[in-house]
Each structure stands twice: as structure tokens, then as C-alpha cells.
Tab-separated table of C-alpha atoms in Angstrom:
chain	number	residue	atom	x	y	z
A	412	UNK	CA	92.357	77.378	83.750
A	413	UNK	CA	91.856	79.027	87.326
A	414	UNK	CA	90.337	81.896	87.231
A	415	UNK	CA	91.853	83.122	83.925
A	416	UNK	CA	88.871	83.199	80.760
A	417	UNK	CA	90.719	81.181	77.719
A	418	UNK	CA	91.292	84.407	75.294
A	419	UNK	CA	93.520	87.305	76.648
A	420	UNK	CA	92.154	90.919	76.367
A	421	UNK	CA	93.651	92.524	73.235
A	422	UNK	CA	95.458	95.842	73.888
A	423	UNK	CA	96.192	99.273	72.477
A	424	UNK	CA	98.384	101.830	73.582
A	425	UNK	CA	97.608	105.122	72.287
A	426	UNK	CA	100.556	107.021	73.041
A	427	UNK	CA	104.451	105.982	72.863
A	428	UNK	CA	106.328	107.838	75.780
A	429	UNK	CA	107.920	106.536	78.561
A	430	UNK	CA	104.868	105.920	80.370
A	431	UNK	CA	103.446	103.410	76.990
A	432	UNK	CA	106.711	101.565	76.979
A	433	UNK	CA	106.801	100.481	80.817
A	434	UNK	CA	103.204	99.189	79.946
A	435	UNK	CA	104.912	97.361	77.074
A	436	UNK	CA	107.339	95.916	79.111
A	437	UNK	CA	105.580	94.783	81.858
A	438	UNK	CA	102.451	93.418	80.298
A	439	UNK	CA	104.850	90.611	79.269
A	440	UNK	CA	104.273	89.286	82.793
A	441	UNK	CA	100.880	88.676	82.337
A	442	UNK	CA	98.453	85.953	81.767
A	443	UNK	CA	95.129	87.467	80.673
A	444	UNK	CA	96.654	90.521	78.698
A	445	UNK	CA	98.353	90.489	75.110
A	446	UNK	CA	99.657	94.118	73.590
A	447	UNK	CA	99.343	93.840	69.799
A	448	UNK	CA	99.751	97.602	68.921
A	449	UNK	CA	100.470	101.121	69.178
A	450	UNK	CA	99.563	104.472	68.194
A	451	UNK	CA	101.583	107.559	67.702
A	452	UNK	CA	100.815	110.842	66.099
A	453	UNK	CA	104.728	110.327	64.912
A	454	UNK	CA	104.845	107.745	62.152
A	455	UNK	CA	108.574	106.810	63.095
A	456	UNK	CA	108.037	106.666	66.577
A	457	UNK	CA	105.372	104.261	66.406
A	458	UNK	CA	107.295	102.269	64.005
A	459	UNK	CA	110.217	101.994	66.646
A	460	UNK	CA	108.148	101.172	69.474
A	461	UNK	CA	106.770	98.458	67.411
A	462	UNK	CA	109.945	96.865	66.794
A	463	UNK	CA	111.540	97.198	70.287
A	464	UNK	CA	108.477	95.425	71.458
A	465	UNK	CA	107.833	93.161	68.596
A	466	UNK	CA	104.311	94.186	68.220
A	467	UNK	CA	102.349	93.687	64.842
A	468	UNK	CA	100.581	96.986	64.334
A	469	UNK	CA	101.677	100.267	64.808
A	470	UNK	CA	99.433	103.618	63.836
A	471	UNK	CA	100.169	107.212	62.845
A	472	UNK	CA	96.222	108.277	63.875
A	473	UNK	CA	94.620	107.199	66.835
A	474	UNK	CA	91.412	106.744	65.283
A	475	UNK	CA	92.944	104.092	63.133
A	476	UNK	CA	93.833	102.019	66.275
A	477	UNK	CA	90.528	102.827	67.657
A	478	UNK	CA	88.951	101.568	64.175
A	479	UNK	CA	90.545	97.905	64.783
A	480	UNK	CA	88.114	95.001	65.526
A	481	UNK	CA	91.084	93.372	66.576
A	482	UNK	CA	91.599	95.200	70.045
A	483	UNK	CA	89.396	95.149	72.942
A	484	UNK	CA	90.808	98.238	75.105
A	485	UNK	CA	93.105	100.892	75.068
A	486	UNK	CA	95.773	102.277	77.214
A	487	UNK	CA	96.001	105.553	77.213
A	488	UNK	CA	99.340	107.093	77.811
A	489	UNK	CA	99.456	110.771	76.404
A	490	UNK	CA	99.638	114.211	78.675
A	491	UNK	CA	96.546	114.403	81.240
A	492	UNK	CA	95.448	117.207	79.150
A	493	UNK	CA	94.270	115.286	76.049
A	494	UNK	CA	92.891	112.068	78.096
A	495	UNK	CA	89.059	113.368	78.242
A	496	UNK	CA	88.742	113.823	74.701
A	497	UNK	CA	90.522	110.922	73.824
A	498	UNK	CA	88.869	108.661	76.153
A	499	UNK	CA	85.301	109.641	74.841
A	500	UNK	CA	86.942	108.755	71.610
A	501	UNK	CA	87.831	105.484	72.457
A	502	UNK	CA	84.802	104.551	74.488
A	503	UNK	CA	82.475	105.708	71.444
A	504	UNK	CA	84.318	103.760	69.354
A	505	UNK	CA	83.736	100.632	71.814
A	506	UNK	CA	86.923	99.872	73.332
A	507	UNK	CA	87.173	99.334	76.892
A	508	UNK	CA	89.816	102.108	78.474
A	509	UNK	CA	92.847	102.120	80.848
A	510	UNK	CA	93.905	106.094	81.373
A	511	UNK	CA	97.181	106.965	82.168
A	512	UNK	CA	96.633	108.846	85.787
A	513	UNK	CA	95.411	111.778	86.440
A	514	UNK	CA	92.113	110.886	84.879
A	515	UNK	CA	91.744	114.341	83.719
A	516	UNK	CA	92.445	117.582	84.810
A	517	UNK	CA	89.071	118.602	86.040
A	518	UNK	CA	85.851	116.595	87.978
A	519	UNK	CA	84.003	118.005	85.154
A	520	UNK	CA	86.425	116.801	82.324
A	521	UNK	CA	85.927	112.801	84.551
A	522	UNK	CA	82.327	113.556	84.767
A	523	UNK	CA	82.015	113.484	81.335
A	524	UNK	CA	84.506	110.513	80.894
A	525	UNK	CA	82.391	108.717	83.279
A	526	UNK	CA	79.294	109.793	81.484
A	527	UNK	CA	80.699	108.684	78.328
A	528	UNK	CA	81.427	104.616	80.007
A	529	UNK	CA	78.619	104.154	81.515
A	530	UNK	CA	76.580	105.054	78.245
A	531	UNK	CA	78.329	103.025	76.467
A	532	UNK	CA	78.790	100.094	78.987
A	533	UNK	CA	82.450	99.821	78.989
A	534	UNK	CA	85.266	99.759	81.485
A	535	UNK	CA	86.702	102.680	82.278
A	536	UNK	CA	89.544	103.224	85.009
A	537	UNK	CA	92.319	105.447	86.347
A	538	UNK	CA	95.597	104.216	86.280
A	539	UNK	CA	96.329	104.713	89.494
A	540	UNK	CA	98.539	101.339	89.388
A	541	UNK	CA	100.095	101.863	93.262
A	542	UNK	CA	96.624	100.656	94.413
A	543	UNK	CA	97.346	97.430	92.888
A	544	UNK	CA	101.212	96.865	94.311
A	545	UNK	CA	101.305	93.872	96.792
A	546	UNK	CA	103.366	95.584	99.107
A	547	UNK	CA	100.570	98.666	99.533
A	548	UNK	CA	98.069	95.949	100.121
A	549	UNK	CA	100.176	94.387	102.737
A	550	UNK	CA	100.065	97.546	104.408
A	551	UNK	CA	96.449	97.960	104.148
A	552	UNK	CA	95.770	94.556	105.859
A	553	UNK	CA	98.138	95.611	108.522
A	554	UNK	CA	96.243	98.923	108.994
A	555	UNK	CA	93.066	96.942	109.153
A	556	UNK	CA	94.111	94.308	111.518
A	557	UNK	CA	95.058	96.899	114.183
A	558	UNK	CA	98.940	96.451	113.898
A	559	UNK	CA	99.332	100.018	114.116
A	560	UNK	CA	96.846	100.938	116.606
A	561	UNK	CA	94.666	103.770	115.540
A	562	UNK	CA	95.714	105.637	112.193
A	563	UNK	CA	96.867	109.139	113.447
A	564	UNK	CA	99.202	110.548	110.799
A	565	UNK	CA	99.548	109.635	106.665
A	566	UNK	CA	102.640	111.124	105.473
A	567	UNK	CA	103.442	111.206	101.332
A	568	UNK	CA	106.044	112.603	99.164
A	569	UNK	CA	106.781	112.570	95.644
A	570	UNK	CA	109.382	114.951	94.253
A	571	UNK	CA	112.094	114.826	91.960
A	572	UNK	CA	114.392	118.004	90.659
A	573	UNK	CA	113.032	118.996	87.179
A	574	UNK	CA	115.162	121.770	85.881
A	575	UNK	CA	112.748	124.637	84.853
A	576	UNK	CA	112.057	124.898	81.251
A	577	UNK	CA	109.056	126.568	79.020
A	578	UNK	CA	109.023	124.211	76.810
A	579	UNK	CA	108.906	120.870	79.042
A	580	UNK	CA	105.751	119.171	78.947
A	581	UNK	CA	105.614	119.094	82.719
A	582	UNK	CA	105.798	122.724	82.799
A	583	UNK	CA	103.395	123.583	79.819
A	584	UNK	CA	100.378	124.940	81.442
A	585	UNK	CA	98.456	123.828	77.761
A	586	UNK	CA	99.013	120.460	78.614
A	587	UNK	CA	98.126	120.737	82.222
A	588	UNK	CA	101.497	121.177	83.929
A	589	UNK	CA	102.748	121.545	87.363
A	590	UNK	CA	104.108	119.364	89.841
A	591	UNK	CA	100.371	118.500	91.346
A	592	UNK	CA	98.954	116.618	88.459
A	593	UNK	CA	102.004	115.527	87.426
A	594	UNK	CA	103.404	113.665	90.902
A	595	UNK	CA	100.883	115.208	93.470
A	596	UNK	CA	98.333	113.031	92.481
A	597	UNK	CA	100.067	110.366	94.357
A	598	UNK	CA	100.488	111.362	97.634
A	599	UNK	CA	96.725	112.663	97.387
A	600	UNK	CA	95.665	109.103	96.284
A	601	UNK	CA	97.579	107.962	99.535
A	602	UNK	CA	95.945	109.535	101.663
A	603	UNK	CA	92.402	109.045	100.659
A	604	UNK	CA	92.887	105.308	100.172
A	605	UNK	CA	94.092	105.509	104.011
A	606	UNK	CA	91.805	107.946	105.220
A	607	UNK	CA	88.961	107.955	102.821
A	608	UNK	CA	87.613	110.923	103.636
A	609	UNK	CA	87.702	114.681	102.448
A	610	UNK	CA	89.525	117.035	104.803
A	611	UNK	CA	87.738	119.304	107.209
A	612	UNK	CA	90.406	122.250	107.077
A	613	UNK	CA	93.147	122.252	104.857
A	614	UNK	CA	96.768	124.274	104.944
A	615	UNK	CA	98.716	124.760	101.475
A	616	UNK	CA	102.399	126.169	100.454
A	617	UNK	CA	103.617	126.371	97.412
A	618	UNK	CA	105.884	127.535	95.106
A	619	UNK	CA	105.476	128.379	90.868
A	620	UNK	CA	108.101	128.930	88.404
A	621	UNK	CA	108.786	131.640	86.102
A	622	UNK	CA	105.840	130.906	83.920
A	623	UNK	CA	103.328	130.570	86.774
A	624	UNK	CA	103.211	126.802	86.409
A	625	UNK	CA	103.608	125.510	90.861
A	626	UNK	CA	106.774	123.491	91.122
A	627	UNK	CA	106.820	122.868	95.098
A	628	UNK	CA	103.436	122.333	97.300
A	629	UNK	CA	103.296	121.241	100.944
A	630	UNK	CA	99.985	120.272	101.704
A	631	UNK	CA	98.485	119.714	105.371
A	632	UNK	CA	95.107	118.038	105.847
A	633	UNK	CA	92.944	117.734	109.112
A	634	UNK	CA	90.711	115.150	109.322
A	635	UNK	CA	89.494	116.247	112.798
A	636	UNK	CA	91.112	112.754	113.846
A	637	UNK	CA	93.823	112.397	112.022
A	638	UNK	CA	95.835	114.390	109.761
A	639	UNK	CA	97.739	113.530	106.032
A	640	UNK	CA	100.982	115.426	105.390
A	641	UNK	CA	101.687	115.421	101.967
A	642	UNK	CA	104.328	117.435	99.486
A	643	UNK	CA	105.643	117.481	96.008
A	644	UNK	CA	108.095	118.933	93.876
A	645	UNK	CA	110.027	119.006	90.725
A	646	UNK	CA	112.460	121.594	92.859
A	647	UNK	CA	114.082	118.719	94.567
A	648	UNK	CA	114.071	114.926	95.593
A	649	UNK	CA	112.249	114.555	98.277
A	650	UNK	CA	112.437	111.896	101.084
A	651	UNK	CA	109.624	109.915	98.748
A	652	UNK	CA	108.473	107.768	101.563
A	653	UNK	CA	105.094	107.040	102.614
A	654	UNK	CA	104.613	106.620	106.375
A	655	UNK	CA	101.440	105.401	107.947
A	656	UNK	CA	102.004	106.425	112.013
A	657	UNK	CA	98.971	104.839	114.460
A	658	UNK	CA	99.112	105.282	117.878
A	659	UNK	CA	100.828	101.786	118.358
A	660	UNK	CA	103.416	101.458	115.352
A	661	UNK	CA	104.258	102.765	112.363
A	662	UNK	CA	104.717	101.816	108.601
A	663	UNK	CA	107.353	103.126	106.192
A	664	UNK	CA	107.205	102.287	102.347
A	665	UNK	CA	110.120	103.608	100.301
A	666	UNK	CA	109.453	104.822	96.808
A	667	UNK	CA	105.873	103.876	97.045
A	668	UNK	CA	104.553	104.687	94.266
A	669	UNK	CA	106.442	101.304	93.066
A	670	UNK	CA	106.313	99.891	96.191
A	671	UNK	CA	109.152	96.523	96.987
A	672	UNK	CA	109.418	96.767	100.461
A	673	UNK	CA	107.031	98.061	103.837
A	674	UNK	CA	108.385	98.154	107.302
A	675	UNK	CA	106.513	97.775	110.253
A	676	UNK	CA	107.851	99.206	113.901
A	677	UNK	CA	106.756	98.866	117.053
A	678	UNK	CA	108.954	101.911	118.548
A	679	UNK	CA	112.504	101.478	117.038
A	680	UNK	CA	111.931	97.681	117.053
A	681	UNK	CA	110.969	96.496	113.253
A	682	UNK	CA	108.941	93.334	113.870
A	683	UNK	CA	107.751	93.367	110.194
A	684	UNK	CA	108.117	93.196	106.999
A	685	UNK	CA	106.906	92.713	103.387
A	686	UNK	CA	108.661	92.165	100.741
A	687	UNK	CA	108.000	91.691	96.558
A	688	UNK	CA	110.918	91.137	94.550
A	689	UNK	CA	110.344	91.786	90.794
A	690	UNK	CA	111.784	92.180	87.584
A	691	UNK	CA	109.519	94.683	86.230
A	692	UNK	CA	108.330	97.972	86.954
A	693	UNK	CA	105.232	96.634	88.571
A	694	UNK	CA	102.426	97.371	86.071
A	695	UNK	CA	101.663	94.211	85.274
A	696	UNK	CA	99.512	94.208	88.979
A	697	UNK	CA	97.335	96.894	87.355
A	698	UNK	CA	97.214	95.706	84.183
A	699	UNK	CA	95.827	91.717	84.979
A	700	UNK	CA	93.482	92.778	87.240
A	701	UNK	CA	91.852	95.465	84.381
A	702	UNK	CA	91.993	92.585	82.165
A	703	UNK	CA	90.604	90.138	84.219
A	704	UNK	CA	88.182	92.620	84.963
A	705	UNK	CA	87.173	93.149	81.573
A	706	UNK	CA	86.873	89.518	80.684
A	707	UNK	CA	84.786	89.533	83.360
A	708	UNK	CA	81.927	92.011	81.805
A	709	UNK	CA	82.277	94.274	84.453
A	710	UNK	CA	82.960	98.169	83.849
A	711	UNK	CA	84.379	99.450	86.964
A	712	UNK	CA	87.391	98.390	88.991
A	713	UNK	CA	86.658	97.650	92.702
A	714	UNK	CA	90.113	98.603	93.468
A	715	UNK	CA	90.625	102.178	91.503
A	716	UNK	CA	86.841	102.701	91.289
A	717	UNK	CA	85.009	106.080	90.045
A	718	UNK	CA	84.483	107.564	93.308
A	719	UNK	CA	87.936	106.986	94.071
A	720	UNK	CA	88.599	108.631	91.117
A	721	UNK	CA	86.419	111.395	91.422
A	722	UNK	CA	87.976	111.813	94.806
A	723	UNK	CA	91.118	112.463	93.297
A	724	UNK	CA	89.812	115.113	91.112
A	725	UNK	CA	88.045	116.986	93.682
A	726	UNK	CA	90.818	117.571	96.298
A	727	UNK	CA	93.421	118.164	93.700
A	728	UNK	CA	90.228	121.241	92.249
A	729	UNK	CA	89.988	122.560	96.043
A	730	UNK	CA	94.567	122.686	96.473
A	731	UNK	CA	94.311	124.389	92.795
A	732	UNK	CA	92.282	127.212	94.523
A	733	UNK	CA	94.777	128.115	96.881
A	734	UNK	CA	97.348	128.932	94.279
């Protein structure tokens, strides 16, 4: 069976947004995961999600789901401002837990998470599924080999025009809006899986809407080395490219964050490439490895692991200060 335990890990989604149903669709392309419900506090729209992805079970009540014997762990894919609570919930109840990224919207709110999975000796990870992408680990062995040269510059963005509106869900400050959480988390995640380090000085612009809720941040970090330039925005698109520049070559990665394609140039000369063409979104990366993980007995992912994590949390706690 390769490396692949007989019996799948049973999933959950708790949650049926966007975010549940790309999970939905792409753990179809796995080998060690099965989905065989979901949860919604909407009766109706758990139903539907049910049928569109022929699942079994579907819940009004979280707890319900979380009540199953059936199902081993739990994706959680709800706003960032209701994942601590609910993933204490689902831990205590025994069930393993995938959280929809950011991990919360504090270090103290993932301290307590973390608290919480070690206590009760399940997994517990971050969805931070752009660690898992082929393509960004193609770039970290070429980083590593030297086909750059010596990492200088890490240059993120992630923005997309979100007209302003009180009552979006990425503007409510009650359920931790703002662009940062939201889409910020993913240039900061670059950088620290490049750098893996805390800056030593840090510049900050940014920009908040009507309500007070930031909707543009520029972000410039000094490593004392090397430096990350990083931005996000629901005021407009942004380039959304991440570029890795060493003193020898450079890296580009369009749309990273879902990565299909990285370019390597020496100069203006490209004399590589990686490439990873897929019919899904790319979650199914994350999710096998979590389940193989799990299957496995272990509780933290070497990949997205709980310093990484707490990482995260930290710098986006010290940018939050400057607004």
C-alpha cells in the first residue's frame, strides 16, 4: 500500500462557505482522506452542500458533528474570529483539527488552541496550504541549493479590490476584519518561511476604511541582511507575485498563494522552470499530508508547525500596533 495506512481519515467540515467547498472539491484527489459531512449553523445550507458534494451527513449544530464517532478530524472553515473557541471545542471533543488560516486572531487566542492539542494529544494545524504547493517547494530547494546566490530581497503581494461595505464579513471588525488577517497573512507567511526570522526594524503604511477596519498596508522588513517587502489590499489588485531576488538570480511565482508555475532568471535569461498542472484548486497537497499525518499518530505538522504558526501570529500582533 506504499506509504498510505489501509483506512482513510474521516472528515468534517464545520463551516459551508467558499473556503469548505474548495476543501470539498479537492479532497476528491486524495488517497488517505474521505469527507463524509458537514456542518452549518443554516439547516438549508448544509443540506445543499451535502448534495452538491454527495456527502451522507449534514448538521445544523456543530456540536452534533463534533458528537459523531464516525469522524476523526475537522476542518474548520468559519471567520478567523470564531476558530479559537471552536477549535477547543473540537479538540475536547477528540477530533483531530485542520483550521482554516489565520489560526486565530491573537498569539494568546493560538496559545490557548495549542494548549488545548497538546492536552488532549491531538493534531492541530494552520491551514496555511501554500506551504504544501509543489511549486513553493521547488523554489525552496532552489533557494537552498544556491541557485540564487545569497537571499537578499522577499517580495509578496496579495490584494484584490473589495468594494467597501459595513456589513461584509471582511470588513466586520466583530469577526476580525481587515485586509491583514484576511490576505496579509500570506505574504507574512512568505517571508518567514524564506527568511525565518523576526525583523530587526520594521516600516508600515496603511490605509482603513470608513469604519476603521485597514484596507491597504505596505509593509517593509529589515532583517539586517536582507529585507521582505510585502503589501496587501482589498483597495486594488495588486501585482500578486512573490519574488525571491539573491544576489545571483531571481525567482518569480505568480499567484502564489496557489502556486502552478516558478521562474528562475539568471539576469533576463530564464534558465528555469517548474511547473504543476492541476485540475483542482490545490488543497488536496495540504489536506493528504494532514491526513497522512494523522494516521500517523503524530500531532504536529513538520511543514506548517506551531512555531510557524505562532510566528504568524506574532508579526501580524507587532503590524496591528502601528495602526
Amino acid at each position: 500500500m506504499g506509504k498510505y495506512p489501509l483506512n482513510p481519515v474521516r472528515w468534517g467540515i464545520i463551516g459551508a462557505g467558499r473556503i469548505a467547498e474548495t476543501f470539498a472539491h479537492d479532497i476528491q484527489f486524495t488517497e488517505q482522506a474521505e469527507l463524509v459531512a458537514i456542518a452549518s449553523t443554516s439547516e438549508s445550507r448544509a443540506k445543499t452542500f451535502a448534495k452538491k458534494f454527495n456527502l451522507p451527513t449534514f448538521y445544523a449544530d456543530y456540536d452534533a458533528l463534533l458528537s459523531n464517532p464516525d469522524i476523526d478530524a475537522v476542518y474548520i472553515a468559519t471567520p478567523h474570529s470564531h476558530h479559537r473557541h471552536q477549535c477547543i471545542l473540537a479538540l475536547g471533543a477528540g477530533k483531530h483539527v485542520l483550521c482554516e488560516k489565520p489560526a486565530t486572531v491573537t498569539p494568546e487566542e493560538l496559545e490557548d488552541v495549542l494548549a488545548c492539542a497538546k492536552k488532549a494529544q491531538k493534531y492541530y494545524m494552520e491551514g496555511m496550504w501554500t506551504y504544501f504547493m509543489p511549486v513553493i517547494k521547488q523554489c525552496q530547494l532552489w533557494v537552498n541549493q544556491g541557485r540564487i546566490g545569497k537571499l537578499l530581497h522577499v517580495k509578496a503581494e496579495f490584494g484584490f479590490p473589495l468594494p467597501y461595505s459595513p456589513d461584509l464579513r471582511e470588513y466586520d471588525n466583530r469577526l476580525g476584519g481587515g485586509c491583514l488577517l484576511e490576505m496579509g497573512i500570506y505574504p507574512i507567511a512568505m517571508a518567514w518561511m524564506f527568511l525565518q526570522s523576526h525583523p530587526k526594524h520594521q516600516s508600515l503604511w496603511h490605509h482603513k476604511a470608513d469604519n476603521g477596519v485597514e484596507d491597504d498596508v505596505v509593509i517593509l522588513n529589515d532583517y539586517g541582511d536582507s529585507t521582505a517587502q510585502l503589501s496587501t489590499s482589498f483597495r486594488s489588485k495588486l501585482n500578486n507575485y512573490l519574488t525571491l531576488i539573491g544576489d545571483e538570480g531571481t525567482i518569480t511565482v505568480k499567484d502564489y498563494w496557489a502556486a502552478r508555475e516558478a521562474k528562475l532568471f539568471r539576469g533576463q535569461e530564464m534558465i528555469d522552470s517548474f511547473v504543476e498542472n492541476r485540475p483542482q484548486q490545490g488543497f488536496n497537497h495540504q489536506i493528504e499530508q494532514v491526513s497522512y499525518d494523522i494516521a500517523a499518530g503524530k500531532i504536529e505538522s513538520d511543514t506548517v508547525s506551531w512555531d510557524d504558526s505562532r510566528a504568524f501570529q506574532q508579526q501580524m500582533a507587532a503590524i496591528k500596533n502601528h495602526f
